[in-house]
């Protein structure tokens, strides 16, 4: 491509691209796609096996163990090194397999929600995935379109683009054909559109010049390597990781120093210290998080919730405020035109005809209101066959109206306007069939009708018109003046039959619902009261303008309905709620929802939404229904619960066992376990841990929002870790003084006891209930039983000597099992006390 393409005449640009204003041929486009690759910032397809496998070795714990094994090889400790490497590779392959399966499953789900573009191919408009757009393509854009790549405008009609993501401009920018200066800055290139920006209003044909990483957006993203903001759960995991890292570092240094000071074998002491550090860490945590999120995403997909950003699932479970529009969410979403009436409130065919003209000939986004008008026109038998469109002044969110100019068989041109009543009245100077002057009395009567119908739940639009003179040039917003107010359109969208129960279910789960709408405050209040929202308090957009940010923070928590708000105010409301400590979800499907979707902790859209809304969302619903969103919230909380189960069960057992061994290594004349035995213990206990992702979840886990609590996890680790250490010391005493075990028998008995307690205790602490009242998942139970069987049989297998195991006498084996059962009883009692204390602290 030549430099400064925005400064070239269109014919030269087309020649340089070997393109045509009518679009590329399918064959040429396919060749370019094959040559240059897909139009995406990251052209990778799903998860590659090699990349994931290599990532497993980026874990510092794995690298430490490999380095330790190399040291053993240098010291000619062949068996120890081989065993350690075998266990390391076993754990690595286990994590790799689970993450690979989970990653591919997620990519398949994400592919269900693909952004598409309207592209001219072989002279015809075709809807294609945006990733298939190539250089030289001609793309058709309209309000709500997400611009797929960088290009130059060939034709435009009232074409305004929101490019704040690149330039920071608050308001949409007018784009039109015509070369700009070679030195023009990004904001000054009025003939260019850019990937990642969106169309606010109007229509255009655009010649694509740069795709993928060559776009402005792609270059910025490549330089900054931006990633989405961390979720609250991810931040908690990070803090938890820092805590463990400090503990492990201290443990390695102290244990190694003490053992060397006591003249124990240095290589064995190093391996022992490093194995303790690895044994303390829940090294499968990244894999467990990926697996639980994958399972949750697949279950949510079956419900009709597609997860676009996997790490947002925990935020969905933590959400305690849900903000949403009312149309299609609280209401049926199938809008019916209940009446087209004149200024006296009487049915009027003339008003319906004007409304039908605006609905039939507008070229922006299709919407339920226009569909309802056209259905009513067809039912009434009004014939518009002799009327033709001359021009259009598209809808935008400032004017809140749209106009079309038509010409009939007699050559009369009419400008018909439809929109928000207050905006329409501001453009009118007369009203009614006789064109009476719109004085204060007549205006008051019109507004009284509006108030009455709004209070009954109708959405009311105004319709106005005037005759206009023929002209060769386009009609503009300046022509929307001196109109005659013709009448009203009354739309009814009744509440859904099951929405009251759904809202009750959300309330019982600790999720408060707030309505944010651009609609009239009286209509919004009527809907809120009809669906039984408690304590309906309404705040309007005009009142928001008079509030500072601090005042809005106080008002946002009390307000149930925000009405007559604009897109920027939606974002302000979301931010105000977040500043008061709420995890906020926002559900929207329109162009004006994009800012709020970006700002929310949980952005939710629907499959039928405009592209810019779907792209901004974390979740996409296959149908606009709060019922499936409620089920999605439950899944998010179940996913959070199962991730937390792994952390609690693993870290408490690991902390106790590793602490006990570190202490015992100081007083015993030998190492309590060999490094290979510690790692084998860790590996075997991790097998059932991977099944926690599919574990059953008690109802109380989904009863209210759950958030990461580092203090709770720390206390849990200390309390249950120390309890574990108490039984460890009892085991040491029994092995030494009751059974007089040899060094090998001591290690075998201690290995068996520590593994059995970790496996069985996972079934106890996975629930806050008495463990016999909460049945674990089938896979978790089956793998736990299988690993217990392997652990008990291991000392008696022929190859057990490789790990330093010896067969145990029956009395010693029964003693180990007895201690395990006593430990289960003690943990159950401690669990009841711990959760009772936690409940009292939060009262």
GROMACS .gro file of C-alpha atoms in nm, residues 413 470-475:
model
    7
  413UNK     CA    1  -4.287   1.590  -0.154
  470UNK     CA    2  -3.806   1.969  -0.465
  471UNK     CA    3  -3.430   2.014  -0.473
  472UNK     CA    4  -3.130   1.844  -0.631
  473UNK     CA    5  -2.921   1.833  -0.315
  474UNK     CA    6  -2.982   1.627  -0.001
  475UNK     CA    7  -3.220   1.715   0.279
   0.00000   0.00000   0.00000
